[in-house]
CSV table of C-alpha atoms in Angstrom, one decimal:
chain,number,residue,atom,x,y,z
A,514,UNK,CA,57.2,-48.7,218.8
A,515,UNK,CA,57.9,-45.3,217.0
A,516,UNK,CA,61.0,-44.6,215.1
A,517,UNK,CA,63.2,-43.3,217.9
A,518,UNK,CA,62.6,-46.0,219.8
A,519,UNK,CA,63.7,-48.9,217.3
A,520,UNK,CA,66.9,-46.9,216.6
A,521,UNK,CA,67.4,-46.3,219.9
A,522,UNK,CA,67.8,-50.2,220.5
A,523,UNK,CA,69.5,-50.5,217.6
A,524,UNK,CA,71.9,-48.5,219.0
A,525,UNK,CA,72.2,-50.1,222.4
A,526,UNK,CA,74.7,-52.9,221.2
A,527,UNK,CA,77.2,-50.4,219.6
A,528,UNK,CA,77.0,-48.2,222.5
A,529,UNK,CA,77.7,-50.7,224.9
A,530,UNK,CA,80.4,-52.1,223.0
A,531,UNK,CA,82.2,-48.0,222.7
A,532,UNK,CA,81.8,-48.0,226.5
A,533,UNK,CA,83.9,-51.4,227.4
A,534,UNK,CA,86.2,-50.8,224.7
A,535,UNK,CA,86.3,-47.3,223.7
A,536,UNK,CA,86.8,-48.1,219.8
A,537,UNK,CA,85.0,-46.0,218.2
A,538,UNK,CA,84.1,-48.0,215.1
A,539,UNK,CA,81.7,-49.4,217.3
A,540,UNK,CA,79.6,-46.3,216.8
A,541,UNK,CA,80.4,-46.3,213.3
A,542,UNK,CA,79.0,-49.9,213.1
A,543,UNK,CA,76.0,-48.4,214.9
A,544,UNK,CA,75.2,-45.5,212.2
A,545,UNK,CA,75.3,-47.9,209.5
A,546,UNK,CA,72.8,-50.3,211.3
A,547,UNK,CA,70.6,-47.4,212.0
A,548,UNK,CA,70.1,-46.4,208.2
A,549,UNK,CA,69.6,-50.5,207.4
A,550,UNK,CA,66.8,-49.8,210.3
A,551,UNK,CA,65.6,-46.7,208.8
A,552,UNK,CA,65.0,-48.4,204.9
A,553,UNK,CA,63.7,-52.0,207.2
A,554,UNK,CA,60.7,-49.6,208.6
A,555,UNK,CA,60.0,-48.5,205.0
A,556,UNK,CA,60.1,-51.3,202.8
A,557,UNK,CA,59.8,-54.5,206.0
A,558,UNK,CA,61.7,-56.6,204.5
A,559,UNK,CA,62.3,-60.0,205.6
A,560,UNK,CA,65.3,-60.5,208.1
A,561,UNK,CA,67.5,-61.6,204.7
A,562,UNK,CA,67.1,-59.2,202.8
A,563,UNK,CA,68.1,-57.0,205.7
A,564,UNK,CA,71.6,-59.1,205.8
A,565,UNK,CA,71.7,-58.7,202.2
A,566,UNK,CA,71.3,-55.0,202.2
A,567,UNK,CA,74.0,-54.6,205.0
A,568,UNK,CA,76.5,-57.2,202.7
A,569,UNK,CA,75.4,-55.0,199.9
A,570,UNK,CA,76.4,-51.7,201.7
A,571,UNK,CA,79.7,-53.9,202.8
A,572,UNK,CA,80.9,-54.6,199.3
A,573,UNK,CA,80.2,-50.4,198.4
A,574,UNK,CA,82.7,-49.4,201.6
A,575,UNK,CA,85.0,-51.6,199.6
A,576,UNK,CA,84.7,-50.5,196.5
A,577,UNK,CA,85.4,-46.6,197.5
A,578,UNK,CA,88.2,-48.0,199.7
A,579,UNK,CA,90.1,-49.5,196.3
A,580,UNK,CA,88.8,-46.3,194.6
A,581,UNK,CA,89.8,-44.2,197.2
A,582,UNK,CA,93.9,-43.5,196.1
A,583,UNK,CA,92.9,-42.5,192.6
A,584,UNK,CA,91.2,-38.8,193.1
A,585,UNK,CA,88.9,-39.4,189.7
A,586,UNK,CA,87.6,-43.1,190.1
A,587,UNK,CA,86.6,-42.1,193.7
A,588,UNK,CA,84.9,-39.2,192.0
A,589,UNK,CA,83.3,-41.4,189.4
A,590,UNK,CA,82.3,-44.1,191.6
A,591,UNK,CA,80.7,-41.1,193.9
A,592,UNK,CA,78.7,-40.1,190.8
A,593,UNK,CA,77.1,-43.3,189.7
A,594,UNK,CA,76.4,-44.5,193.2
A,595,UNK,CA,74.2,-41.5,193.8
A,596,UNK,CA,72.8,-41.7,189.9
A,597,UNK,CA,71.8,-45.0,190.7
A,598,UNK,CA,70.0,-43.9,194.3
A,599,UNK,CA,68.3,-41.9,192.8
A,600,UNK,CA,67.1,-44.0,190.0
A,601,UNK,CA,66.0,-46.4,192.2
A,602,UNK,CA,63.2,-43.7,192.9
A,603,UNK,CA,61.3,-45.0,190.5
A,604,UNK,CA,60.4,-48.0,192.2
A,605,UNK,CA,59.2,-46.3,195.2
A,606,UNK,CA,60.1,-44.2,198.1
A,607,UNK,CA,62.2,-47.6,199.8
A,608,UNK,CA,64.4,-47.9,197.1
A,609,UNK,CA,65.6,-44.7,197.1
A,610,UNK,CA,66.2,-45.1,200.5
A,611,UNK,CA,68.5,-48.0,200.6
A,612,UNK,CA,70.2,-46.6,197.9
A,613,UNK,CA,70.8,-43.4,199.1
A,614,UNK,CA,72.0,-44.5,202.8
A,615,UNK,CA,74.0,-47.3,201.2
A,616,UNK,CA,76.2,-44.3,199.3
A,617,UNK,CA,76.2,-42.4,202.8
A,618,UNK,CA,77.4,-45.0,204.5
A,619,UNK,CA,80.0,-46.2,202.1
A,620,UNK,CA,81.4,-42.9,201.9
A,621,UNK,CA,81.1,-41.3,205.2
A,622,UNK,CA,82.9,-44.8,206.2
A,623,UNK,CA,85.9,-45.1,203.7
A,624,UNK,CA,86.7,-41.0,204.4
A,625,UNK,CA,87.6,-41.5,208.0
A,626,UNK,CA,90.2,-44.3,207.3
A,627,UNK,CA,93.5,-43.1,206.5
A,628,UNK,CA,94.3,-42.4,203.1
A,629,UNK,CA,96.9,-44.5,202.3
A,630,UNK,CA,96.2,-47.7,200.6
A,631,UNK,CA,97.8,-49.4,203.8
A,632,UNK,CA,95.4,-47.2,206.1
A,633,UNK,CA,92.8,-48.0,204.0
A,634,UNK,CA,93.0,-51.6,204.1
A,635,UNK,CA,93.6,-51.7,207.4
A,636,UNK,CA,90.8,-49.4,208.5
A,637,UNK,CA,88.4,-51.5,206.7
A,638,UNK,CA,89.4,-54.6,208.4
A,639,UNK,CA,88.6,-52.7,211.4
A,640,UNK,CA,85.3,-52.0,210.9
A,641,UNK,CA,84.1,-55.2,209.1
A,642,UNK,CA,85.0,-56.9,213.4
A,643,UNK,CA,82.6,-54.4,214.5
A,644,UNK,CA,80.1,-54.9,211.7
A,645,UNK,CA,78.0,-57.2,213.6
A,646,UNK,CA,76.7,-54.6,215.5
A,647,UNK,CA,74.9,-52.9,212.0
A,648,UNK,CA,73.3,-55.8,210.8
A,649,UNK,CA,72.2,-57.7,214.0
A,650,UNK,CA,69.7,-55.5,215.4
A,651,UNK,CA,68.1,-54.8,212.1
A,652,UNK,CA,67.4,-58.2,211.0
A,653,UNK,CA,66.1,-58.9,215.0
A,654,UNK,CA,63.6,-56.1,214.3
A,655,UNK,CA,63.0,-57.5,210.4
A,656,UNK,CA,62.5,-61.4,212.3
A,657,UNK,CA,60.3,-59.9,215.1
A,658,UNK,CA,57.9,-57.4,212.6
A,659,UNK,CA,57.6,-60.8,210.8
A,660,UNK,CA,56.1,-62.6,213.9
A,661,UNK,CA,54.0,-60.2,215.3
A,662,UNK,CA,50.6,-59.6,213.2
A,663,UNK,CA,50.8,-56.9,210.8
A,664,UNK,CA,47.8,-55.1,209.3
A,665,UNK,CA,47.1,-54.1,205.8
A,666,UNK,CA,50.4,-52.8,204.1
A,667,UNK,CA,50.5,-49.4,202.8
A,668,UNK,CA,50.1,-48.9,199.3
A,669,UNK,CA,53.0,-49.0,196.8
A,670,UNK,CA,54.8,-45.9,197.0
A,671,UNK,CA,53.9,-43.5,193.3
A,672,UNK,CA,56.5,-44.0,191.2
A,673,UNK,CA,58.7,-41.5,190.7
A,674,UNK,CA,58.5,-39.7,187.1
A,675,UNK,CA,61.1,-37.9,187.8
A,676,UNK,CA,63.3,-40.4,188.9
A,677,UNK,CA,65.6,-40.0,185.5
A,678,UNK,CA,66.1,-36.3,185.7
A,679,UNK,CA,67.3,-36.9,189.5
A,680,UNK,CA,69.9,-39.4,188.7
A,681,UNK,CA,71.2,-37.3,185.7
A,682,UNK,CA,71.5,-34.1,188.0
A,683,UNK,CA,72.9,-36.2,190.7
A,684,UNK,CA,75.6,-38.0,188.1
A,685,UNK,CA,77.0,-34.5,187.3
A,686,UNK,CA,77.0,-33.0,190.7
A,687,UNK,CA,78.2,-35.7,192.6
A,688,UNK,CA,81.1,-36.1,189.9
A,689,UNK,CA,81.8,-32.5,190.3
A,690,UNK,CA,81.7,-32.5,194.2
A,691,UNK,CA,83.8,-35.4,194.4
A,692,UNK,CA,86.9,-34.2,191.5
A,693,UNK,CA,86.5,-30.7,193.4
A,694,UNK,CA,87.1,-32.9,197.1
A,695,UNK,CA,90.6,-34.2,195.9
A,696,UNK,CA,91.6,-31.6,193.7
A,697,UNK,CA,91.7,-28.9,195.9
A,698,UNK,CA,92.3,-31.2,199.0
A,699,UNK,CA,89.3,-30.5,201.2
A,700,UNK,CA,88.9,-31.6,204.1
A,701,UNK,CA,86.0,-33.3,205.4
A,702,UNK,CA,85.0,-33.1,201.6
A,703,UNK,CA,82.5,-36.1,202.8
A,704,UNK,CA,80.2,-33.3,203.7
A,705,UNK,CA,80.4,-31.6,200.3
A,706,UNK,CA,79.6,-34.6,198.2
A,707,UNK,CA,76.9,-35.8,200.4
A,708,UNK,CA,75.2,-32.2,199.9
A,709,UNK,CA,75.6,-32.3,196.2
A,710,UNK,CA,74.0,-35.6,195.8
A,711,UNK,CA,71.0,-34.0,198.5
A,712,UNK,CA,70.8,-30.7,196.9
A,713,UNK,CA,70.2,-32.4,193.3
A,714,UNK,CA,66.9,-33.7,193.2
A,715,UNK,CA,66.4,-33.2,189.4
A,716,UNK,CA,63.1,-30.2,190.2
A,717,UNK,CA,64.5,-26.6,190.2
A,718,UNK,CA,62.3,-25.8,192.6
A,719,UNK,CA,63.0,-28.5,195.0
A,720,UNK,CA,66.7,-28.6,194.5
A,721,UNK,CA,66.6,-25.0,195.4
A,722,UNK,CA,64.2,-24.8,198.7
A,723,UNK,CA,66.2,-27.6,200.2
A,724,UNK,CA,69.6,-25.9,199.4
A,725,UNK,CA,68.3,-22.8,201.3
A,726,UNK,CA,66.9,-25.0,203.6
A,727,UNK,CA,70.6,-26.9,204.1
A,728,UNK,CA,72.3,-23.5,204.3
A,729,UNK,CA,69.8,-22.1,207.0
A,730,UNK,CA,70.1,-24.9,208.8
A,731,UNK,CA,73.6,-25.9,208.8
A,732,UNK,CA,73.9,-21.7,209.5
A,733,UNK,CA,71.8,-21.7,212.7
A,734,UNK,CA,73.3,-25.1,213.9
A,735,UNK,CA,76.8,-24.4,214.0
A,736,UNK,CA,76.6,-21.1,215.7
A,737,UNK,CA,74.8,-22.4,218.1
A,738,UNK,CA,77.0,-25.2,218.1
A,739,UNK,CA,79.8,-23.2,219.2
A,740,UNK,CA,78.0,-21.7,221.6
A,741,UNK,CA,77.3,-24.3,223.3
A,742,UNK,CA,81.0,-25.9,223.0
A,743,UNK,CA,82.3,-22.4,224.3
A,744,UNK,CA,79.2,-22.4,227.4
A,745,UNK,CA,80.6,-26.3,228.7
A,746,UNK,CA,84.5,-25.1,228.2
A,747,UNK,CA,83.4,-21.6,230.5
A,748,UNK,CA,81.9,-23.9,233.1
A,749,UNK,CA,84.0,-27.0,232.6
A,750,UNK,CA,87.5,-26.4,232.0
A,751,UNK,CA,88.6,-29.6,231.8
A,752,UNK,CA,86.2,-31.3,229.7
A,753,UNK,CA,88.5,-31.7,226.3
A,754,UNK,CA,90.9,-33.8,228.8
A,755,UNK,CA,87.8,-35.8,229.7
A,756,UNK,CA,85.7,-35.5,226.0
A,757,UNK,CA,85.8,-38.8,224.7
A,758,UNK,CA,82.8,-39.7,225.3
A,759,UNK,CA,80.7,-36.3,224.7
A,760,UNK,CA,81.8,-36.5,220.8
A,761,UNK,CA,80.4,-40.1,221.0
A,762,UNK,CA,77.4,-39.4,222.1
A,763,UNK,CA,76.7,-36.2,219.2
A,764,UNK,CA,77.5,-38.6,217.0
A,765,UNK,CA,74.9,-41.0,217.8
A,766,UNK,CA,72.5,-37.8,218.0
A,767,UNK,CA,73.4,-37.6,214.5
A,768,UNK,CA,72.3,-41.2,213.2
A,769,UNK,CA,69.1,-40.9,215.7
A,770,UNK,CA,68.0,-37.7,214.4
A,771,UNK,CA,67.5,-39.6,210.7
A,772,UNK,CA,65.3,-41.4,212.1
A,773,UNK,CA,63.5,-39.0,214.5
A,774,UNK,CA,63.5,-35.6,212.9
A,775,UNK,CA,60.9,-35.0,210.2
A,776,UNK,CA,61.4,-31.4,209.8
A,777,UNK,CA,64.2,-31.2,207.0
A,778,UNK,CA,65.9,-27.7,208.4
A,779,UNK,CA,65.6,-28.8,212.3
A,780,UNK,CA,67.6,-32.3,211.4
A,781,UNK,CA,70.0,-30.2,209.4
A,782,UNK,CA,70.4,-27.9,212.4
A,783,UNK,CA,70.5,-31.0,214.9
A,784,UNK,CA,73.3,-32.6,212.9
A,785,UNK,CA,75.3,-29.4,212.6
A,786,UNK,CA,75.1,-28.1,215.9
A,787,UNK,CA,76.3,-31.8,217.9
A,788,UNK,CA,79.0,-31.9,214.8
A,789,UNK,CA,80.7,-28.8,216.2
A,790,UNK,CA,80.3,-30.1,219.3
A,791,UNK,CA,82.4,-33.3,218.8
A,792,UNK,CA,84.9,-31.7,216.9
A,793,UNK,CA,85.4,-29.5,219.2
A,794,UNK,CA,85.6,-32.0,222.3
A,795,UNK,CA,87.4,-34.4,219.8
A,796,UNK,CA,90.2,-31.7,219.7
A,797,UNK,CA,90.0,-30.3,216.3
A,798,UNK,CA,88.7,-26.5,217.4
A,799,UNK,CA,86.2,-24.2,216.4
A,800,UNK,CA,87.3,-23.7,213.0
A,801,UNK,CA,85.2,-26.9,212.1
A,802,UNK,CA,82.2,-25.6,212.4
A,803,UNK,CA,83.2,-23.1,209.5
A,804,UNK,CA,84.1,-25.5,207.2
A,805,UNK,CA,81.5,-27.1,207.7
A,806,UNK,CA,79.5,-24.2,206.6
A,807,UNK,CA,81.6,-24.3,203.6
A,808,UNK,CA,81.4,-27.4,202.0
A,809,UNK,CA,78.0,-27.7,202.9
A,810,UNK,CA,76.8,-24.3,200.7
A,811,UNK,CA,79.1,-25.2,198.1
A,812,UNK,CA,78.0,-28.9,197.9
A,813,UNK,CA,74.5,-27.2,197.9
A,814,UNK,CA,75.2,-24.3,194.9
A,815,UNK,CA,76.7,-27.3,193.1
A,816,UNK,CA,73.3,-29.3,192.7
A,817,UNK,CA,71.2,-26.7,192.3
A,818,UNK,CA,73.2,-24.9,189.5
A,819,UNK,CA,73.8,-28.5,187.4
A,820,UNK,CA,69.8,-29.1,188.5
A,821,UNK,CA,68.7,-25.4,187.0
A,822,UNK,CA,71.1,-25.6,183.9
A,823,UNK,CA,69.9,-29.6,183.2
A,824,UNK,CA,66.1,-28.4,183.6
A,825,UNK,CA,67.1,-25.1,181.4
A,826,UNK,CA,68.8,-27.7,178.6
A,827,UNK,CA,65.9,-29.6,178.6
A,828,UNK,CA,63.1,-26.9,178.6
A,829,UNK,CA,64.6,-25.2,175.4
A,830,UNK,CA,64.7,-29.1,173.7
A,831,UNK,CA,61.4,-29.7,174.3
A,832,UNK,CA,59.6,-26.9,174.6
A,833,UNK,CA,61.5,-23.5,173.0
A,834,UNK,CA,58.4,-21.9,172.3
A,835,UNK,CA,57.2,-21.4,175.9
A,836,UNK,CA,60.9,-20.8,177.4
A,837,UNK,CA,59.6,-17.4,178.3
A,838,UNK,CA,57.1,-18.9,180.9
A,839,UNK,CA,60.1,-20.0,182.9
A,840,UNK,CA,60.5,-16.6,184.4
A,841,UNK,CA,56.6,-18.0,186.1
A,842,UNK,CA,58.6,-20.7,187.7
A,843,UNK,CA,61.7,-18.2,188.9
A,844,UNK,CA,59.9,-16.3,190.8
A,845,UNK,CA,58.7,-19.5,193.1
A,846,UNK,CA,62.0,-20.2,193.8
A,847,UNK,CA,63.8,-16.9,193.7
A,848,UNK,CA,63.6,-16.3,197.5
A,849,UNK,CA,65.5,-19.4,198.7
């Protein structure tokens, strides 16, 4: 079964739980079980170590839910969760998967509760009697895969060399995105960190293709995105009185496309575009999109300026004689 498929029935239980009750932390349950199924198709894990990654991801919501009130341990714990994704790197391309989606989901989770320590508590009690729905599915897949004949595993992933340099860039960045978040009160400021911790990859010239390729994308997506909201309004009037549902469904396009887009600009576009479209049918307005543009490009210029000045840093300390043959490298890169 390919990709879309398994998330697809991951997704089944969550959706048909949002449709008899209309909570909508059934679908938040959903996305986290969809990136437990994304690392279980990597790594195929036994069904317990599934349960154990979904406790482990669990535990993190919780921990940025008591770090939440205080603006610079929530920026701190931000940093070192995304340090240590990416240092997981160096055991392979699996590791660096459950770490990263167990930072997405811990913050993308503990951001929508309300921010007082009340809300907080209460909005994480909430989705822990929904979380059933992210770890059951998985570890069905996990007990099936181990059932069914398998043939020769894939190698070991290379190890990553560069898996130090990553989590260093990512320490900063993510520390920096996350004091700027509360500092300056931005909202949404999930989307910021989560592009600082993409955009800084620890290579120059990586960190900088991907942030054009985040900026083109999240560009293209959310004016078409608006579009699109403005084409249903024209020919639907009524559909924001009737959009509870439309903004649930873009937001399961949003966990399927991690698991079914390949292409990194057309699943930033993907996720852009249905964001505006929920927000909009969710009753926030067009302005969304926008800001989503924002704190996207600025989460992006943040990893890739901490990513060029950390490889500058370290070029001149190991190497000041050849410096000069930087300006070789530049011009790869210059263009995005």
């Amino acid at each position: 079964m390919p990709p879309l498929g398994r998330s697809a029935l991951v997704l089944l239980p969550a959706i048909a739980c949002f449709v008899a009750t209309g909570d909508p932390f059934c679908l938040k349950a959903g996305f986290i079980g969809v990136l437990l199924q994304i690392v279980a198709d990597q790594a195929r894990p036994p069904s317990a170590l599934v349960l154990v990654h979904g406790l482990v991801i669990a535990g993190l919501i919780k921990l940025f839910c008591l770090a939440l009130p205080s603006p610079w341990s929530f920026a701190l714990l931000c940093a070192g969760s995304a340090a240590l994704a990416a240092w997981l790197g160096r055991f392979g391309g699996a590791w660096r998967s459950l770490g990263d989606f167990a930072f997405m989901s811990a913050l993308y989770s503990c951001m929508a509760f309300d921010v007082s320590p009340a809300g907080v508590a209460a909005g994480y009690r909430h989705l822990l009697s929904w979380y059933g729905l992210a770890l059951v599915p998985p570890m069905a897949f996990a007990w099936w895969r181990g059932r069914v004949p398998q043939g020769a595993r894939a190698a070991r992933d290379t190890v990553d060399r560069a898996a130090m340099d990553a989590a260093i860039t990512r320490l900063v960045s993510v520390f920096l995105g996350a004091a700027a978040v509360h500092c300056f009160h931005l909202a949404d400021g999930e989307w910021l960190i989560w592009s600082t911790a993409s955009v800084a990859t620890g290579s120059v010239i990586s960190s900088w293709r991907k942030s054009g390729d985040r900026a083109a994308g999240v560009c293209a997506g959310v004016a078409i995105g608006a579009a699109l909201s403005w084409l249903i309004l024209l020919l639907l009037p009524d559909a924001t009185r009737h959009g509870g549902m439309l903004p649930a469904v873009c937001l399961l396009g949003v966990a399927v496309s991690r698991a079914a887009c390949r292409d990194y600009r057309l699943a930033i576009f993907i996720r852009s575009m249905l964001c505006v479209v929920a927000a909009v049918f969710a009753g926030h307005g067009f302005g969304i999109g926008l800001l989503r543009i924002e704190n996207v490009l600025s989460g992006g210029l943040i990893g890739a300026a901490v990513t060029l000045l950390y490889s500058v840093t370290r070029q001149i300390q190991t190497n000041p004689g050849n410096f000069s043959n930087s300006a070789q490298d530049m011009a790869h890169y210059r263009r995005w």
